[in-house]
Structure formats: C-alpha cells, structure tokens
Amino acid sequence: MPTPGRISGAGVVVPSPGCDSIPGTLGPFTRSVRDLEMFCNAYSSARPWILDPSLVPTDILNPSIGRQLDAYRPLRVGIMHTDEVVDPLPPVRHLITKFQDRLSRNTQSNIEIKPFKPLDHGRAWTLIAGNYLEDAGADIRRICDEGREPLLPLTEWILSQTEAAMNALSPRHEPRKAARDEFREAYAKHWDEAGVDVIVAPATPGTAPRLGTPSYWGYTAVWNLLQYPSVSFPAAAIVDCWEGFDLATETYQPRNETEKSVYQHYSPTLSQGMPVGLLVVAPRLHESLLIQTMGIIEKALREK
Amino acid sequence: MGPLHGLPISVKEQIAISGHRTNAGFVAWVGNITTEDAHIIKSLKALGAIIFARTNQPQSLLQLETNNNIYGATVHPRNRELTAGGSTGGEAALMAMHGTPLGIGGDIGGSIRYPAAINGVSELWVLARYTCALPLDRSCELTPKLIDLWANADARTN
C-alpha cells in the first residue's frame, strides 16, 4: 500500500466522496517484489499526475524523494513483535520470532536488527476510527436504506467503533483532525529516535479466522493513519514457519477485552499450516526506500 | 506497445469501468452503470494492459471481510469456513488460486494488506526467486520479450 497521492483514486466508487480526513488509496497485489517494482515503474510511466492533481508529480520510486539507503552503513530493520494492544496469537508470535532469527543469521547483507516499540497504537485506533467518517456513517446508512438491505454485522461493528471514537475525541471535526496531526508528529519523532530505516511488524494477529469474525484492524490501520507505505509479504512460506512447529502445544492468555475478542475466534486446528504474512513499513512517501529494502530482505532470507 | 502490453489485470469492483455496473457492495447501486473508466483504468489501458476480471468487495467497503448482500461472501481458498479477508478479499483469493498475475485493490485500514497476508498471495515468491536469478528461465510465465520490456519500462504515454 503506497502513501495516498501515488495512485489515482479518481473514478473509484465510494459511499462518501470528498471525505478525506483519512484518505484511502489503491494499491497492487503482485506475486513478487520484482513485479511490485515493475508495476510502480510502469504505472508512473503513464504520468497519472498530469490529469489527477491530487497526486505527487513524480515517479513512485523516484529515488530523490525521502531518505535513501546508504551503502556505507547497515540497513537498520526494526522488529515490532507486538502493538501492545493485542499480542499476536501463537502462529504470528512464532512467525515474527522465526523471521528475526532467519534475518539475523544472514551473512551477506549488512543488516542491523533493532527492537521497535510501538507508540500508543491503542490511541492510534481511536484517532483513525474517529476520523474515518466525517458524516458519522450517515451516507452508508442512507445507501443501505435506499437498497432496503440490512447492515451486515461487520458494517454495524465499524460504524459503532467510529461513533465511539468520535465521542471520545470531539463532536467537531477540527479537534479530531488536530489530534490526528499531533499523533503523526509524535510518531515522526518516535521513529527518528528509534533509529530505523524500516520496520517489520505483524499484519494481523493470526491466520484467516472464520467467516464474519475479523474485527481487529490495529496492525494495519495505524499505518493508514500515519500514511506510511507498507508491503505485506508471505512470510510464513518464506521462513518455513510451520516446519517443526505444532500449535497444539502453544498457549495464549488474553489480558484485556480486545485480546479476548480476538482470541475467542482462534482455533489452533484451523490455523496450523495456513498462510500468514508480515508487513515491511517505511516512512511517508518513502516507497523507493521500501522497495530497495524488500529486495535486501528477500536476498537475506533466501540464504538457508 | 506499452510496458504492460497484453498483461491481464484484475481489479476490485469499486474501480469503475465504462459501460459496466459498479455497485461498491451496495444493493441500491446494483444498476449503477458507469459511463467513464476510473483514472487508473485509463492509465493501465494506455500502458497496454487488459482488464480481464473484477472482484468482490464488502458492503460499505469498510470491513476486513468480503461479504455483501449481492454476491455473498468470498471465502478462503484453502478452507471455505474461513474468510478470505477484506475488503479486497476477491483479489487476494483469486491470486492465491493463481487466477491473476496482477490485481488492483483499495486500502483505508488494511483492505489490501490484510487479505494479502492471510492468503499468502505471494507464495509464488518462490517462483520469482528463480526468475530473479534467471530472467529468461522457462519457469517464468511471461515471455522473455515482455520481461525485457518491463525491465526497461519507460514508455511515456503522455
């Protein structure tokens, strides 16, 4: 997912056009880092910014935007094991540990691995949920009403989350946006002090749950709030996550209501052997650095 | 001939295609026929791509699942009791089943990265390992000429 302003969203049908406190973005699904890079280059070659003035007028992978990697110092990869709101379930807990282990055993690439502590991701969810819908979901309710269709439970769920967050922040949109901006500034400082180029973090607490149950957005939504580009990659397959690992012997103790709500849908039997990815995240508009890093990480993991 | 000449690309349904219905997961919009391609569709066509499939999305687009009252739920390719994730679960499931080489989705809270993560869509990264090392290897589905074009993509269309 690139930073908004890279890929044109003009002509994409949404319930509330013009609602931009939290802009969404289009992004590609590809089958390799190579294809991802090729897509970015090919799309940029169409110069979409000429007719869509909301876009940054340059190639997505323009290497002169943002900070670049320095060949004379190591690539600094921060590993975020948990967002401290919902600890990953046993599959992802094991996956990120194994990923770190595999990366640290690489001998060819100059990579420095650092721990990365999240900065109040619980607050991040309140901020993004409280800014998602400037109309508090009125358009979504109206369109469903016009179609005489019931709101699906997960639609109800997100509307109730946004309502609660708006109540917690402010009834007016300016203070909600000001709180959002304050958090973005605080995170820039936090990232700078952590001294990392990119971070690797869970994309979700576990593997695919049963239909109708996925309701924890925290591991991905925080990066939308910050507008940091991130790539989901199929980590479980790449690091042989399931080799010699049996979920039947793993335990998990939920510590709060959110963890309980995630854990209640967890099944070791349904999770064993399933695919699950991790995210690589870079600062806002640093797509070039992100793709370069993906290449280095891929090479490092290829080493057995 | 553009850098994506002949490449089949699938897109999430909310991305408008001229002359086709675009409902964004809402029953009220099942008859909504758009008269103009979305901007990205124009770009992709100008680059030579062929839009060959449109994929499912959830009601309101604000779900980490892909379920609506029009087409129903997109399920996980490995286990139909499980979700394919969302909101771009259609693309992720299609790619997991090797049904598309490149897909376009939308993301405002995890809608691309979450379904990608739980479907392991880039498991073909294994294939890419070979093709990266040997761009002309026969394991690559694309013709060598196409790869060459992509690698040197600079076909400015404007």
XYZ file of C-alpha atoms in Angstrom:
462
model
C 0.000 0.000 0.000
C 1.591 3.257 -1.086
C 1.192 6.605 0.646
C -2.016 8.299 -0.606
C -1.130 10.607 -3.516
C 0.726 7.984 -5.534
C -2.024 6.068 -7.350
C -5.088 7.858 -8.651
C -8.360 7.136 -6.890
C -10.389 9.242 -9.354
C -13.446 7.348 -10.568
C -13.365 4.830 -7.736
C -16.877 4.430 -6.319
C -17.107 5.049 -2.558
C -20.016 5.814 -0.186
C -18.788 9.298 0.840
C -16.821 11.056 -1.904
C -14.901 14.060 -0.562
C -14.436 12.562 2.901
C -10.670 12.840 3.268
C -9.711 13.053 6.946
C -8.265 9.580 6.369
C -7.744 9.076 2.652
C -7.697 5.573 1.249
C -5.506 4.553 -1.646
C -5.423 1.963 -4.377
C -2.530 -0.460 -4.446
C -1.315 -3.528 -6.324
C -1.370 -7.230 -5.450
C 1.652 -8.790 -7.077
C 3.359 -12.156 -6.988
C 6.855 -10.915 -6.183
C 8.866 -7.879 -5.151
C 10.103 -7.745 -8.716
C 6.554 -7.418 -10.053
C 5.788 -4.779 -7.443
C 8.710 -2.704 -8.653
C 7.724 -3.222 -12.273
C 4.138 -2.178 -11.571
C 5.289 1.039 -9.869
C 7.602 1.894 -12.754
C 5.088 1.057 -15.464
C 2.253 2.959 -13.754
C 4.452 6.008 -13.212
C 5.422 5.937 -16.877
C 1.789 6.832 -17.687
C 2.351 10.091 -15.753
C -1.027 9.900 -13.971
C -0.310 13.138 -12.072
C -0.879 15.254 -15.190
C -4.655 14.739 -15.077
C -5.019 13.927 -11.364
C -3.744 16.948 -9.422
C -4.086 15.100 -6.094
C -1.011 13.038 -6.987
C 2.636 13.751 -6.219
C 4.003 14.722 -9.645
C 6.823 12.237 -9.869
C 7.581 8.527 -10.244
C 6.507 6.397 -7.261
C 10.043 5.039 -6.972
C 11.823 8.340 -7.595
C 14.999 7.845 -5.553
C 15.368 11.530 -4.754
C 12.251 11.567 -2.571
C 12.943 10.994 1.097
C 15.962 9.464 2.719
C 17.817 6.750 0.826
C 19.833 3.780 1.951
C 23.490 4.441 2.499
C 25.820 1.804 1.087
C 28.349 2.549 3.828
C 26.180 1.720 6.817
C 23.922 -1.208 7.626
C 20.243 -1.371 6.745
C 18.520 -0.773 10.069
C 15.466 -3.009 10.454
C 13.253 -2.511 13.495
C 11.255 -5.548 14.591
C 7.901 -4.863 16.237
C 6.793 -8.068 17.972
C 3.517 -6.653 19.306
C 1.470 -3.465 19.088
C 0.948 -3.719 22.862
C -2.824 -3.680 22.344
C -3.358 -7.220 21.049
C -0.402 -9.573 21.314
C -0.155 -11.767 18.219
C -1.718 -15.211 18.515
C 0.698 -18.186 18.615
C 1.090 -18.511 14.790
C 2.181 -14.899 14.280
C 4.114 -14.770 17.560
C 6.189 -17.697 16.283
C 6.408 -16.303 12.752
C 7.955 -12.954 13.679
C 10.442 -14.612 16.043
C 11.480 -17.034 13.307
C 11.694 -14.188 10.792
C 14.022 -12.255 13.097
C 16.109 -15.368 13.652
C 16.440 -16.031 9.914
C 17.304 -12.424 9.172
C 19.941 -12.279 11.900
C 21.636 -15.403 10.548
C 22.209 -13.810 7.136
C 25.871 -13.243 6.385
C 25.846 -11.478 3.012
C 23.839 -8.334 3.599
C 24.779 -5.671 6.093
C 21.643 -5.612 8.255
C 21.320 -4.284 11.763
C 18.302 -5.647 13.632
C 16.799 -3.475 16.341
C 13.783 -3.842 18.600
C 10.971 -1.418 17.773
C 8.455 -0.406 20.414
C 5.097 0.899 19.177
C 3.945 4.370 20.205
C 0.462 4.090 21.707
C -1.280 2.094 18.986
C -4.408 1.946 21.140
C -4.686 5.715 20.797
C -3.955 5.348 17.057
C -7.122 3.262 16.609
C -9.262 5.867 18.389
C -7.749 8.570 16.174
C -8.261 6.765 12.880
C -11.725 5.421 13.757
C -12.760 8.886 14.942
C -11.628 10.416 11.642
C -12.773 7.774 9.131
C -16.306 9.021 8.592
C -16.829 12.764 8.702
C -20.589 12.165 8.445
C -20.570 9.526 11.232
C -21.706 6.901 8.709
C -24.850 8.729 7.549
C -24.119 8.035 3.853
C -23.574 4.308 4.438
C -26.826 4.026 6.419
C -28.732 6.030 3.785
C -27.437 3.953 0.836
C -28.283 0.699 2.644
C -31.708 2.113 3.443
C -32.261 3.048 -0.216
C -31.454 -0.511 -1.220
C -33.690 -1.831 1.583
C -30.821 -4.038 2.700
C -29.827 -4.755 6.301
C -26.463 -3.554 7.565
C -24.193 -6.590 7.816
C -22.833 -7.245 11.338
C -19.302 -6.142 10.379
C -20.681 -2.903 8.878
C -22.563 -2.298 12.135
C -19.383 -3.064 14.035
C -17.218 -0.485 12.238
C -19.946 2.168 12.439
C -20.198 1.618 16.204
C -16.401 1.832 16.512
C -16.278 5.116 14.606
C -19.145 6.522 16.649
C -17.476 5.607 19.948
C -14.170 7.095 18.792
C -15.830 10.336 17.644
C -17.493 10.629 21.045
C -14.175 10.010 22.778
C -12.335 12.654 20.707
C -14.700 15.532 19.969
C -18.072 16.212 18.345
C -16.325 18.681 15.987
C -14.079 17.567 13.136
C -11.337 20.176 13.607
C -10.242 18.917 17.054
C -10.384 15.337 15.761
C -8.077 16.259 12.886
C -5.799 18.263 15.185
C -5.396 15.202 17.427
C -4.612 13.128 14.330
C -1.909 15.602 13.245
C -0.411 15.718 16.733
C -0.082 11.929 16.724
C 1.602 11.998 13.298
C 4.180 14.480 14.594
C 4.793 12.423 17.730
C 5.278 9.301 15.616
C 7.821 11.000 13.345
C 9.864 11.849 16.431
C 9.426 8.333 17.831
C 10.580 6.778 14.538
C 13.567 9.098 14.334
C 14.625 8.294 17.889
C 14.290 4.563 17.210
C 16.948 4.976 14.505
C 15.451 2.574 11.966
C 15.092 2.675 8.180
C 12.097 0.342 8.056
C 10.232 -1.862 10.487
C 8.867 -5.377 10.168
C 5.616 -5.936 12.034
C 2.616 -8.283 12.120
C -0.105 -7.580 9.511
C -2.772 -9.156 11.723
C -2.829 -11.130 15.000
C -3.371 -14.542 13.392
C -4.213 -16.614 10.327
C -7.572 -16.391 8.499
C -10.409 -16.658 11.048
C -13.942 -17.964 10.486
C -16.320 -16.025 8.231
C -17.842 -12.991 9.889
C -15.241 -12.629 12.618
C -12.274 -10.449 11.570
C -12.506 -7.282 13.631
C -9.033 -6.208 14.711
C -7.671 -3.567 12.338
C -4.897 -2.256 14.597
C -1.896 -3.839 12.883
C -2.688 -2.279 9.502
C -4.819 0.812 10.257
C -2.078 2.559 12.230
C -0.041 2.871 9.033
C -3.039 4.362 7.182
C -3.325 6.935 9.965
C 0.361 7.780 9.533
C 0.270 7.372 5.715
C 3.354 5.146 5.854
C 3.684 2.855 2.805
C 3.792 -0.829 3.683
C 4.122 -4.129 1.877
C 2.547 -7.360 3.063
C 4.721 -10.338 2.137
C 4.026 -14.074 2.559
C 6.431 -14.542 5.451
C 5.116 -17.911 6.691
C 6.010 -19.603 3.402
C 9.346 -17.845 3.057
C 10.710 -18.680 6.512
C 9.127 -22.179 6.648
C 7.060 -21.082 9.643
C 5.325 -24.431 10.170
C 8.376 -26.656 9.980
C 8.623 -28.470 13.334
C 6.064 -26.136 14.909
C 2.890 -27.516 16.445
C 0.199 -25.106 17.638
C -1.300 -27.782 19.912
C 1.427 -27.152 22.472
C 1.256 -23.329 22.369
C -0.635 -21.240 24.922
C -2.098 -17.727 24.914
C -3.510 -15.781 27.824
C -5.735 -12.830 26.818
C -5.097 -9.839 29.095
C -7.843 -7.422 28.067
C -11.211 -7.249 26.321
C -9.766 -6.644 22.840
C -7.438 -9.632 23.152
C -10.377 -11.715 24.384
C -12.442 -10.705 21.340
C -9.641 -11.816 19.021
C -8.767 -14.953 20.972
C -12.351 -16.228 21.061
C -12.158 -16.826 17.294
C -8.749 -18.509 17.426
C -8.502 -22.190 16.606
C -5.131 -23.990 16.595
C -6.599 -26.668 14.308
C -7.840 -24.167 11.733
C -4.598 -22.157 11.927
C -1.995 -24.909 11.590
C -0.271 -24.743 8.212
C -2.196 -21.708 6.957
C -0.528 -18.797 5.167
C 0.150 -15.578 7.040
C 2.217 -12.552 6.158
C 4.170 -9.781 7.808
C 4.483 -6.103 6.908
C 7.512 -4.069 5.987
C 6.811 -0.402 6.723
C 8.717 2.747 5.704
C 8.089 6.438 6.474
C 5.608 8.508 4.466
C 6.393 8.702 0.714
C 9.488 6.507 1.160
C 8.360 3.905 -1.407
C 11.789 3.862 -3.030
C 13.494 3.022 0.260
C 10.792 0.436 0.987
C 11.231 -1.433 -2.300
C 15.027 -1.353 -2.018
C 14.723 -2.792 1.466
C 12.344 -5.525 0.318
C 14.988 -6.608 -2.183
C 17.684 -6.762 0.501
C 15.441 -8.666 2.923
C 14.405 -11.120 0.195
C 18.061 -11.801 -0.631
C 18.929 -12.259 3.033
C 16.062 -14.709 3.605
C 16.983 -16.721 0.536
C 20.134 -17.783 2.353
C 19.430 -21.047 4.124
C 3.024 -1.021 -27.438
C 3.161 -0.079 -23.757
C 5.171 -1.626 -20.933
C 2.150 -3.686 -19.804
C 1.208 -4.799 -23.328
C -1.085 -7.815 -23.212
C -0.852 -8.241 -19.450
C -4.144 -9.428 -17.900
C -5.010 -7.425 -14.773
C -7.897 -7.937 -12.351
C -9.428 -5.083 -10.355
C -11.687 -4.648 -7.342
C -15.255 -3.919 -8.456
C -15.451 -0.402 -6.959
C -12.939 0.739 -9.610
C -15.281 2.000 -12.322
C -15.175 0.549 -15.839
C -17.086 2.341 -18.551
C -20.295 0.610 -19.622
C -20.260 -1.798 -16.694
C -22.153 -1.940 -13.426
C -20.265 -0.683 -10.384
C -22.098 -1.230 -7.092
C -19.352 -0.886 -4.457
C -21.131 -3.561 -2.418
C -24.453 -1.716 -2.073
C -27.766 -3.217 -3.210
C -29.050 0.289 -4.047
C -26.330 0.600 -6.671
C -26.711 -2.767 -8.462
C -27.940 -0.961 -11.568
C -25.309 1.773 -11.470
C -23.679 1.689 -14.897
C -20.647 3.950 -15.065
C -20.021 5.956 -18.187
C -16.315 6.581 -17.711
C -13.289 4.462 -16.778
C -11.656 5.230 -13.440
C -8.394 7.135 -13.887
C -6.230 4.105 -13.098
C -8.120 2.013 -15.673
C -7.328 4.628 -18.317
C -3.655 4.525 -17.319
C -3.486 0.730 -17.342
C -5.199 0.507 -20.738
C -2.849 3.161 -22.140
C 0.057 1.027 -20.920
C -1.339 -1.927 -22.854
C -2.920 -3.940 -20.031
C -6.111 -5.962 -20.457
C -8.644 -5.763 -17.617
C -9.942 -9.332 -17.521
C -11.749 -9.662 -14.179
C -13.499 -7.676 -11.496
C -13.549 -8.953 -7.941
C -15.809 -8.884 -4.904
C -15.894 -6.344 -2.068
C -17.914 -5.928 1.152
C -20.939 -3.776 1.856
C -19.672 -0.245 2.769
C -16.092 -1.288 1.794
C -15.265 -0.874 5.489
C -14.813 -4.495 6.524
C -11.827 -6.792 6.909
C -14.003 -9.306 5.105
C -15.589 -9.526 1.647
C -19.288 -10.025 2.172
C -22.282 -8.183 0.723
C -25.992 -8.729 0.098
C -25.465 -9.005 -3.666
C -22.912 -11.759 -4.259
C -22.411 -13.092 -0.723
C -19.090 -13.794 0.963
C -15.741 -14.531 -0.655
C -14.299 -17.496 1.224
C -10.733 -18.585 1.847
C -9.369 -20.732 -0.999
C -7.908 -23.259 1.438
C -10.906 -23.602 3.741
C -14.399 -22.445 2.880
C -15.328 -21.993 6.552
C -12.806 -19.187 6.788
C -12.765 -15.661 5.454
C -10.600 -14.524 2.570
C -10.238 -11.246 4.465
C -11.150 -7.892 3.005
C -12.088 -5.526 1.799
C -10.059 -6.609 -1.245
C -10.610 -10.296 -0.478
C -11.677 -11.046 -4.045
C -8.284 -10.090 -5.430
C -6.396 -11.943 -2.695
C -8.404 -15.152 -3.146
C -8.063 -15.006 -6.930
C -4.312 -14.548 -6.694
C -3.994 -17.309 -4.085
C -5.635 -19.647 -6.620
C -3.170 -18.487 -9.298
C -6.027 -16.772 -11.126
C -4.379 -13.434 -11.769
C -0.846 -12.166 -12.269
C -1.581 -8.642 -11.031
C -4.527 -7.189 -9.130
C -5.577 -3.724 -8.021
C -7.347 -3.136 -4.708
C -8.116 -0.329 -2.282
C -6.929 0.163 1.310
C -8.005 2.572 4.042
C -7.380 0.418 7.112
C -5.855 -2.851 5.939
C -8.026 -3.776 2.971
C -5.114 -4.795 0.745
C -2.504 -5.903 3.263
C -4.788 -7.986 5.500
C -6.261 -10.237 2.772
C -2.822 -10.452 1.160
C -1.344 -11.592 4.488
C -3.891 -14.306 5.285
C -3.994 -15.696 1.742
C -0.233 -15.835 1.294
C -0.784 -14.426 -2.145
C 2.851 -14.054 -2.987
C 3.728 -17.619 -2.206
C 4.823 -17.559 -5.800
C 7.701 -15.564 -4.460
C 9.385 -18.956 -4.706
C 8.893 -18.800 -8.461
C 10.181 -15.258 -8.503
C 13.358 -16.380 -6.819
C 14.219 -18.298 -9.934
C 13.055 -15.662 -12.311
C 15.045 -13.010 -10.494
C 18.173 -15.062 -10.820
C 17.439 -16.157 -14.357
C 15.086 -13.710 -16.030
C 14.759 -15.897 -19.111
C 14.123 -19.128 -17.238
C 11.251 -21.183 -18.645
C 9.588 -21.302 -15.210
C 8.523 -17.738 -15.862
C 5.084 -17.493 -17.394
C 5.816 -14.264 -19.167
C 7.672 -14.214 -22.419
C 11.282 -13.093 -22.200
C 10.444 -10.224 -24.506
C 7.808 -8.977 -22.102
C 10.145 -9.157 -19.154
C 12.639 -7.186 -21.133
C 10.032 -4.572 -21.911
C 9.017 -4.359 -18.276
C 12.532 -4.093 -17.031
C 13.151 -1.200 -19.381
C 9.713 0.283 -18.952
C 9.822 3.891 -19.858
C 7.058 4.133 -22.401
C 5.841 7.608 -21.605
C 2.289 7.787 -22.811
C 1.759 11.454 -22.162
